[in-house]
Coordinates of C-alpha atoms and ligand atoms in Angstrom, one line a residue:
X1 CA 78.5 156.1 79.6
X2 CA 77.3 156.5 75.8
X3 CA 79.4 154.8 73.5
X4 CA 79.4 156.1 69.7
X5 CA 77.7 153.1 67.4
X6 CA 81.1 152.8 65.7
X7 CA 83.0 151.9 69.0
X8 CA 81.0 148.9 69.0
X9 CA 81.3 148.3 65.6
X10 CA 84.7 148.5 65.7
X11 CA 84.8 145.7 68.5
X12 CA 83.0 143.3 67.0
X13 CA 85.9 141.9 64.8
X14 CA 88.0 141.6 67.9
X15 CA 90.1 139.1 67.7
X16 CA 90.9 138.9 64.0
X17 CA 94.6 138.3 63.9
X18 CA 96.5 141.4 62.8
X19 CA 96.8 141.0 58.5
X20 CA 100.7 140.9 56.8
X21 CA 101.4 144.1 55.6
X22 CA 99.6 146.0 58.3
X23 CA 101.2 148.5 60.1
X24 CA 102.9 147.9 63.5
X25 CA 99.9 148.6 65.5
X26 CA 98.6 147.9 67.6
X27 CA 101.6 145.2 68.7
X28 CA 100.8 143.0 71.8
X29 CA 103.7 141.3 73.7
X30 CA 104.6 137.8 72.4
X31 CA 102.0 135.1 74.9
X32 CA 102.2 135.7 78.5
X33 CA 103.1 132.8 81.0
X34 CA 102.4 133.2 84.9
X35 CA 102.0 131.1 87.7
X36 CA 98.8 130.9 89.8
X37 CA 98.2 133.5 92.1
X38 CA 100.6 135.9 90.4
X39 CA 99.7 139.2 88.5
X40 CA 99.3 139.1 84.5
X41 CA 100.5 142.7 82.5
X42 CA 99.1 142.7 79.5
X43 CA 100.6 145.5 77.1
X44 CA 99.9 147.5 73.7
X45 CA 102.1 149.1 71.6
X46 CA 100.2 152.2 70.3
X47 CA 101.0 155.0 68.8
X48 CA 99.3 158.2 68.3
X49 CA 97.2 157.6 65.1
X50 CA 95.8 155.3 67.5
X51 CA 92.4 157.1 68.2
X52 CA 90.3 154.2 70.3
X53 CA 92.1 151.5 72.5
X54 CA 89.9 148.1 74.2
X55 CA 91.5 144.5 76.1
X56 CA 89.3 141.9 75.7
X57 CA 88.7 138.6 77.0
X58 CA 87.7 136.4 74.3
X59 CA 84.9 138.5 73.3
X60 CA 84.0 140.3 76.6
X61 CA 85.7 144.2 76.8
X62 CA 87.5 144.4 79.9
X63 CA 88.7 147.8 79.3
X64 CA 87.9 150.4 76.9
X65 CA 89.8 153.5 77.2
X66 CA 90.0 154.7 80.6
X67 CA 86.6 152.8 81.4
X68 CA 86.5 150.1 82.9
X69 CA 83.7 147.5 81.7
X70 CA 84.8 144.5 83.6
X71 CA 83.2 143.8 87.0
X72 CA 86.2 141.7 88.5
X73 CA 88.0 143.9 90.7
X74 CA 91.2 142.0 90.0
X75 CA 91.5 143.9 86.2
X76 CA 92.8 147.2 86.7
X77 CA 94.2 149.8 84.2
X78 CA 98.4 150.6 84.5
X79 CA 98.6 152.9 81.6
X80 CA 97.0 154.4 78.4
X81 CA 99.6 156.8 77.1
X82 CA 100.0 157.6 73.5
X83 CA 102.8 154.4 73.3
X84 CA 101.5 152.0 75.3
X85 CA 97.6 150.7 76.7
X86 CA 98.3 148.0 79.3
X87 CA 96.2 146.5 82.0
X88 CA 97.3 143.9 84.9
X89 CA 95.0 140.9 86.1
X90 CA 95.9 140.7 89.5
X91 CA 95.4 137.1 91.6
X92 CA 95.5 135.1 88.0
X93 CA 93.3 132.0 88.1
X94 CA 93.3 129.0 85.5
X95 CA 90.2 130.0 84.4
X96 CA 91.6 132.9 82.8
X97 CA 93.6 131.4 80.3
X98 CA 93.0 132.0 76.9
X99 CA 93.2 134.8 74.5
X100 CA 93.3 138.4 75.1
X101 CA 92.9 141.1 72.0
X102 CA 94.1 144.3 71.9
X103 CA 91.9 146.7 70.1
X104 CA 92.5 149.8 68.5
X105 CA 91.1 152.1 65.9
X106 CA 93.5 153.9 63.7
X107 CA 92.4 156.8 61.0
X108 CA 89.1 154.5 61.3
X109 CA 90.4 151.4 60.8
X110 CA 90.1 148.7 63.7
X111 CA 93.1 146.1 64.3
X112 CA 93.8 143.8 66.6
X113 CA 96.2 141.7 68.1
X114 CA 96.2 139.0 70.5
X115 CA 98.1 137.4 73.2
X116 CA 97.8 134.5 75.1
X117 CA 97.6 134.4 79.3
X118 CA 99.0 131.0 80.0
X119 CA 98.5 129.9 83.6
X120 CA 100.8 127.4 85.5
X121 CA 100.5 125.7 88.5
X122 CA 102.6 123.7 90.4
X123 CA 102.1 119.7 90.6
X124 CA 100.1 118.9 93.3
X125 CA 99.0 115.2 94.5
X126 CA 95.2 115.8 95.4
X127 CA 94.2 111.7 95.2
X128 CA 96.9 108.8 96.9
X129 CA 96.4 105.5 97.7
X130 CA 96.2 104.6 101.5
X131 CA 98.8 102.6 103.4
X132 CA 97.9 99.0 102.4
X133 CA 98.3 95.5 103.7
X134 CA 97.8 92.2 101.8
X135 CA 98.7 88.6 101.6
X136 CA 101.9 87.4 99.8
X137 CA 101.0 86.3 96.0
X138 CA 97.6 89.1 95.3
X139 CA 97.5 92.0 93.7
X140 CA 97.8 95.7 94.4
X141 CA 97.0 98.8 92.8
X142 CA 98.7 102.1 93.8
X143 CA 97.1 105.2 92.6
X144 CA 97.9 108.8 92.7
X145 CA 96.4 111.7 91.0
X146 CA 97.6 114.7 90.2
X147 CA 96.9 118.4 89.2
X148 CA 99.3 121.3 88.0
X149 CA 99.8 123.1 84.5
X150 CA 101.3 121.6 82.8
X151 CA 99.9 118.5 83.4
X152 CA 102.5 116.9 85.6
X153 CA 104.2 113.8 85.4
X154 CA 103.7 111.1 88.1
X155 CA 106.4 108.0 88.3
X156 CA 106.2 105.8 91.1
X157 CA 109.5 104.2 93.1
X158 CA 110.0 101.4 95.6
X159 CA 112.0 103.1 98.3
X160 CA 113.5 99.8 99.8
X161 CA 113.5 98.3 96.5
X162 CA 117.0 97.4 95.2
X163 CA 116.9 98.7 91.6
X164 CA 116.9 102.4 91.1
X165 CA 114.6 102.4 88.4
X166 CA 110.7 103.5 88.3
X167 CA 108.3 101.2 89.7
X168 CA 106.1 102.5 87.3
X169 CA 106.0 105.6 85.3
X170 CA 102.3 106.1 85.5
X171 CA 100.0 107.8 88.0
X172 CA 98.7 103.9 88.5
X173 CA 101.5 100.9 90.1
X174 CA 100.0 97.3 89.2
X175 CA 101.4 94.7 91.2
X176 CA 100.0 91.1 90.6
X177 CA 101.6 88.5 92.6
X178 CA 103.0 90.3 94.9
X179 CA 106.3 89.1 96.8
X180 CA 107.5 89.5 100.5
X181 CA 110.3 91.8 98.9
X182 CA 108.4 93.6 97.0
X183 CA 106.6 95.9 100.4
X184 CA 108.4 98.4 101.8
X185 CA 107.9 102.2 101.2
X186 CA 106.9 103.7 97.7
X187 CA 107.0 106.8 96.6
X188 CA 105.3 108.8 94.1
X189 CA 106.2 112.3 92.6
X190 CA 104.4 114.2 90.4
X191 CA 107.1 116.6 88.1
X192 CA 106.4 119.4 85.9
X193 CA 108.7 122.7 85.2
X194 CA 106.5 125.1 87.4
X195 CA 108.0 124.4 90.5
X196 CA 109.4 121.8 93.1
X197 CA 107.6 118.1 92.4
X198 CA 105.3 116.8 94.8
X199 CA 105.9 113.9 96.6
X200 CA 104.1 111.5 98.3
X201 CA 104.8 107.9 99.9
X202 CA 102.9 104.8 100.6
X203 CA 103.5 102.0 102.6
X204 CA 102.9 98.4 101.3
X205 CA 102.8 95.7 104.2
X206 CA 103.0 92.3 102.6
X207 CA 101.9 89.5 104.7
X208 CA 103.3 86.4 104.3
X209 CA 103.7 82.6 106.6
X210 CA 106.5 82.1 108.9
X211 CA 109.3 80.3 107.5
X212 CA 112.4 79.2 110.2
X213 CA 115.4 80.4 108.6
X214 CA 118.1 79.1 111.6
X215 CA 117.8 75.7 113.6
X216 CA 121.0 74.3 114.3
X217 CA 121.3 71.3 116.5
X218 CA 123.7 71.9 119.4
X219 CA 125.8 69.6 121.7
X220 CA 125.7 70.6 125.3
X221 CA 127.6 68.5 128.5
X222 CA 125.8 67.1 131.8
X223 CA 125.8 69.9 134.6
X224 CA 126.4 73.1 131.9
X225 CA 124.0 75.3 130.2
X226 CA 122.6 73.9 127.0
X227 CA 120.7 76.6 124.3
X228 CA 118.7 76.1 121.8
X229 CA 117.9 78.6 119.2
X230 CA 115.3 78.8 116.2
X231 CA 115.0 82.1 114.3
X232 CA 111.9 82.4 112.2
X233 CA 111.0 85.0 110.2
X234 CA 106.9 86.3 109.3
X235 CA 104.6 89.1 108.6
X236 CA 102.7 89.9 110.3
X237 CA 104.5 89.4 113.1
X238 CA 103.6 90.7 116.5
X239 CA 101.3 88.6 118.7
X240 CA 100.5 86.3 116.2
X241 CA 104.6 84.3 115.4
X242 CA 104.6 81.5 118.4
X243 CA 108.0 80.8 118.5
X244 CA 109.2 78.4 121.3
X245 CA 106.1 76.4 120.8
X246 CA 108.4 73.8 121.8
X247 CA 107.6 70.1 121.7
X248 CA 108.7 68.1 124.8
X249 CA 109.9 64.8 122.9
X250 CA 112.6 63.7 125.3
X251 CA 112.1 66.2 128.1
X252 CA 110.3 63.8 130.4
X253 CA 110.2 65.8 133.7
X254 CA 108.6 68.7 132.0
X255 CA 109.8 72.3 132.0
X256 CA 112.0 72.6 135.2
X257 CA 114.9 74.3 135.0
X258 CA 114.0 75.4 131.0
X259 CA 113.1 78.9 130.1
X260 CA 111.7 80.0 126.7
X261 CA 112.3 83.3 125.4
X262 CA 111.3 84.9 122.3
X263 CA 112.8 88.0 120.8
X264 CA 112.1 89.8 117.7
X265 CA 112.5 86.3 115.1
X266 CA 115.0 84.9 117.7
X267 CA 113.5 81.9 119.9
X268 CA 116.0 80.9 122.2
X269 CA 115.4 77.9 124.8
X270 CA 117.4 77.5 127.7
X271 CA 118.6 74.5 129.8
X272 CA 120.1 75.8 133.1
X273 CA 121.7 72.4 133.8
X274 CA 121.6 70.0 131.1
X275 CA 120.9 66.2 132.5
X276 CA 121.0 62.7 130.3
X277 CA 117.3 63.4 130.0
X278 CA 117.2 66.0 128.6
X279 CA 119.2 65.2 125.2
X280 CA 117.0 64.6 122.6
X281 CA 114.6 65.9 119.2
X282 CA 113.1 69.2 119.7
X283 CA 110.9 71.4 117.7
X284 CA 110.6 75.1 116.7
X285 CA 107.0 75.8 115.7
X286 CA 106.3 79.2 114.0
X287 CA 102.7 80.1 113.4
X288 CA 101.1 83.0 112.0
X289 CA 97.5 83.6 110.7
X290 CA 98.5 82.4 107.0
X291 CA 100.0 78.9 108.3
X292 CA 102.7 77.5 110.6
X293 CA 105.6 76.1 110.1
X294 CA 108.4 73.7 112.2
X295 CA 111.8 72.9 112.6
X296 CA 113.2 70.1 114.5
X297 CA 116.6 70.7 116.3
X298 CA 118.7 68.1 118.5
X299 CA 120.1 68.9 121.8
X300 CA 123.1 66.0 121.7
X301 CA 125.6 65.1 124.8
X302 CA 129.0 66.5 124.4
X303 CA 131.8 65.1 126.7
X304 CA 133.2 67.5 129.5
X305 CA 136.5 66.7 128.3
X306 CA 136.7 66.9 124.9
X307 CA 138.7 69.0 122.7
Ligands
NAG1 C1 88.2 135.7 81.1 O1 87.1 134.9 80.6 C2 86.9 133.7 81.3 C3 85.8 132.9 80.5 O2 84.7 133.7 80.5 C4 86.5 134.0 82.7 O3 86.3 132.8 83.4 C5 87.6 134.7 83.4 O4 87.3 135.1 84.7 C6 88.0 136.0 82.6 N1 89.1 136.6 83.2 C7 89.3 137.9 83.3 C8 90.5 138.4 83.9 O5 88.5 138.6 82.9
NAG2 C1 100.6 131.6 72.1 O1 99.8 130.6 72.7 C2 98.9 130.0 71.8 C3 98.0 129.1 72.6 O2 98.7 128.3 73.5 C4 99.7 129.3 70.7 O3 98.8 128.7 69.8 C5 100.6 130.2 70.0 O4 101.5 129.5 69.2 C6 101.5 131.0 71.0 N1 102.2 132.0 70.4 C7 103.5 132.3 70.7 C8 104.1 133.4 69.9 O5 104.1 131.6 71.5
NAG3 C1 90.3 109.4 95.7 O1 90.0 108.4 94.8 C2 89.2 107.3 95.3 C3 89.1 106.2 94.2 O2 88.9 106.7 93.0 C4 87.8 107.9 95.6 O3 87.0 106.9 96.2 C5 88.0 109.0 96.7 O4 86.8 109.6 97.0 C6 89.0 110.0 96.2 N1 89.3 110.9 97.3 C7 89.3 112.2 97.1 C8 89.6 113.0 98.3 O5 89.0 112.7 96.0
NAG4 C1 122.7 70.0 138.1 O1 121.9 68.9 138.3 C2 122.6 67.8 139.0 C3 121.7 66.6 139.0 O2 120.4 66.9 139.3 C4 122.9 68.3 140.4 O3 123.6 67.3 141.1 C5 123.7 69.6 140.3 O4 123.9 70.1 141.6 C6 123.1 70.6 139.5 N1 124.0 71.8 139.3 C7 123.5 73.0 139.4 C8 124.6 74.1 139.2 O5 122.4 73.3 139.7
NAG5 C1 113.3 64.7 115.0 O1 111.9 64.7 114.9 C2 111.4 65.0 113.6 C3 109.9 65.1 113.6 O2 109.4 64.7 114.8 C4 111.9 63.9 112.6 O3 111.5 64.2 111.3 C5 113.4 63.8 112.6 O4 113.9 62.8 111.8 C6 113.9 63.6 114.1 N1 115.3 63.7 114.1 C7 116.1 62.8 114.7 C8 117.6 62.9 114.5 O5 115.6 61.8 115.3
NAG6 C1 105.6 70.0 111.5 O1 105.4 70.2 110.1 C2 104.9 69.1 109.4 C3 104.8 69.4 108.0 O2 104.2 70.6 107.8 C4 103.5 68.6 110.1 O3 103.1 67.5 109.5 C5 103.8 68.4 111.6 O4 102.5 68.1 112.2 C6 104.4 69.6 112.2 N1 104.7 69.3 113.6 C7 104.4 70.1 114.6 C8 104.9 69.7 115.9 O5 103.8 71.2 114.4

């Protein structure tokens, strides 16, 4: 292809904005907004003074005339007409944001114009904390990074937490001191106006030792059943909570006829047929692997008879 010198010359002011008081041309659209992935038309209002037409990228000719310069095979020619010189940008990327100048040369004078490609992309979480697990009373950091253009927004929310309001309204949740009420599920959303947030959740286990939150002493007759319960409460729980760790103050004749059973934070103790013997000061022991704690609960006589 052999280019005249003054095609060249012509191009080298690209991008000087178009001067008040010029004529119409050449008019480019107002700045053009598409998502990622999505095809860009960018179009020229010409008319037919208009003797040489060019898009550029920045400085780089995409098209001049009918000829295509550029090497990406996504920038392809939809019309040069006498009105209108347009090309599309199929497959848009980020990267090809920025300014685009229309070029023309009328009765030898060049003009330009230029438009902006503005690429959006929905919010997407690409970094998020793990599931985490840590003692009652440290700290915790939740993270979670996000991409999309505009730059999203990220908020964080405790799910089981009873207040509706943000946890934090950052793409970082501090807790220091963390409390037993405080774990649960939180989630984080990352919000801009492209398209649907994104939304992620992360579970905070918060350890913390047993405490026994029900011991009642209880009165039971000679010959009935008698039942002792202690509930306890702990995280973490399984394996580790030893309820029924019961003492045997009072029960001289050791575990006969006694069965220990332990449910969920329930511990329930069982005297098939309560004797003299076995009235007396029991205890609940609850352990876990951040400390223990007991309660001590009477089994007293009651009469048969007795209202
Ligand atoms: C526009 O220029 C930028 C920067 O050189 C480049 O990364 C991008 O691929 C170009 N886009 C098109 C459609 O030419
Ligand atoms: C086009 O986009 C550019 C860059 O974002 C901005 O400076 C300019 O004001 C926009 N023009 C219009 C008409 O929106
Ligand atoms: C997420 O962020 C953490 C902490 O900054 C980093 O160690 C990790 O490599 C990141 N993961 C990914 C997939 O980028
Ligand atoms: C309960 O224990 C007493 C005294 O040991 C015995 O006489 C009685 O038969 C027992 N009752 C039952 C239902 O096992
Ligand atoms: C039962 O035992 C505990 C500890 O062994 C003691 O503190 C408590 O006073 C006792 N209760 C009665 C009624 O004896
Ligand atoms: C019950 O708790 C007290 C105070 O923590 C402790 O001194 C005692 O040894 C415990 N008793 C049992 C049987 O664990």
């Amino acid at each position: 292809l052999h280019y005249p010198s003054c095609w060249l010359l012509f191009l080298v002011p690209a991008g000087v904005p178009v001067r008040s008081g010029d004529a119409a041309f050449p008019k480019a659209m107002d700045n053009v907004t598409v998502r990622q992935g999505e095809s860009a038309t960018l179009r020229c209002t010409v008319d037919d003074r208009v003797t040489r037409v060019a898009w550029l990228n920045r400085s780089t000719i995409l098209y001049a005339g009918n000829d295509k310069w550029s090497l990406d095979n996504r920038v392809v020619i939809l019309s040069n007409t006498k009105t209108q010189y347009s090309i599309k940008i199929h497959n848009v990327d980020v990267y090809d944001e920025g300014p685009y100048t229309c070029s023309v040369q009328t009765d030898n004078h060049p003009k330009t114009s230029r438009v902006h490609l503005i690429v959006q992309v929905p919010p997407q979480i690409v970094n998020i904390s793990s599931d985490v697990t840590v003692n009652e009373g440290s700290s915790v950091t939740l993270m979670c990074l996000a991409f999309g253009r505009p730059e999203p927004t990220v908020t964080w929310r405790h799910l089981s937490g009873k207040g509706l309001g943000f946890a934090s309204e950052d793409e970082y949740l501090e807790i220091t001191g963390i409390t037993r009420e405080q774990s649960g599920e939180y989630e984080c959303s990352a919000v801009n106006d492209v398209a649907v947030p994104d939304v992620r959740k992360v579970k905070v286990t918060v350890n913390y030792p047993p405490f026994i939150s029900h011991a009642k002493n209880t009165g039971a007759s000679v010959g009935q059943k008698g039942i002792l319960q202690c509930e306890a409460s702990a995280v973490p729980v399984r394996g580790t909570v030893l309820l029924g760790g019961v003492l045997m103050d009072g029960l001289a004749n050791g575990l006969d006829g006694v069965r220990i059973e332990n449910k969920g934070r329930m511990s329930t103790l069982t005297f098939f047929n309560v004797s003299e013997k076995d009235y007396g000061n029991y205890t609940c022991v609850a352990t876990n692997k951040l400390g223990n704690t007991n309660a001590s609960i009477i089994l007293y006589g009651r009469c048969r008879a007795c209202p």
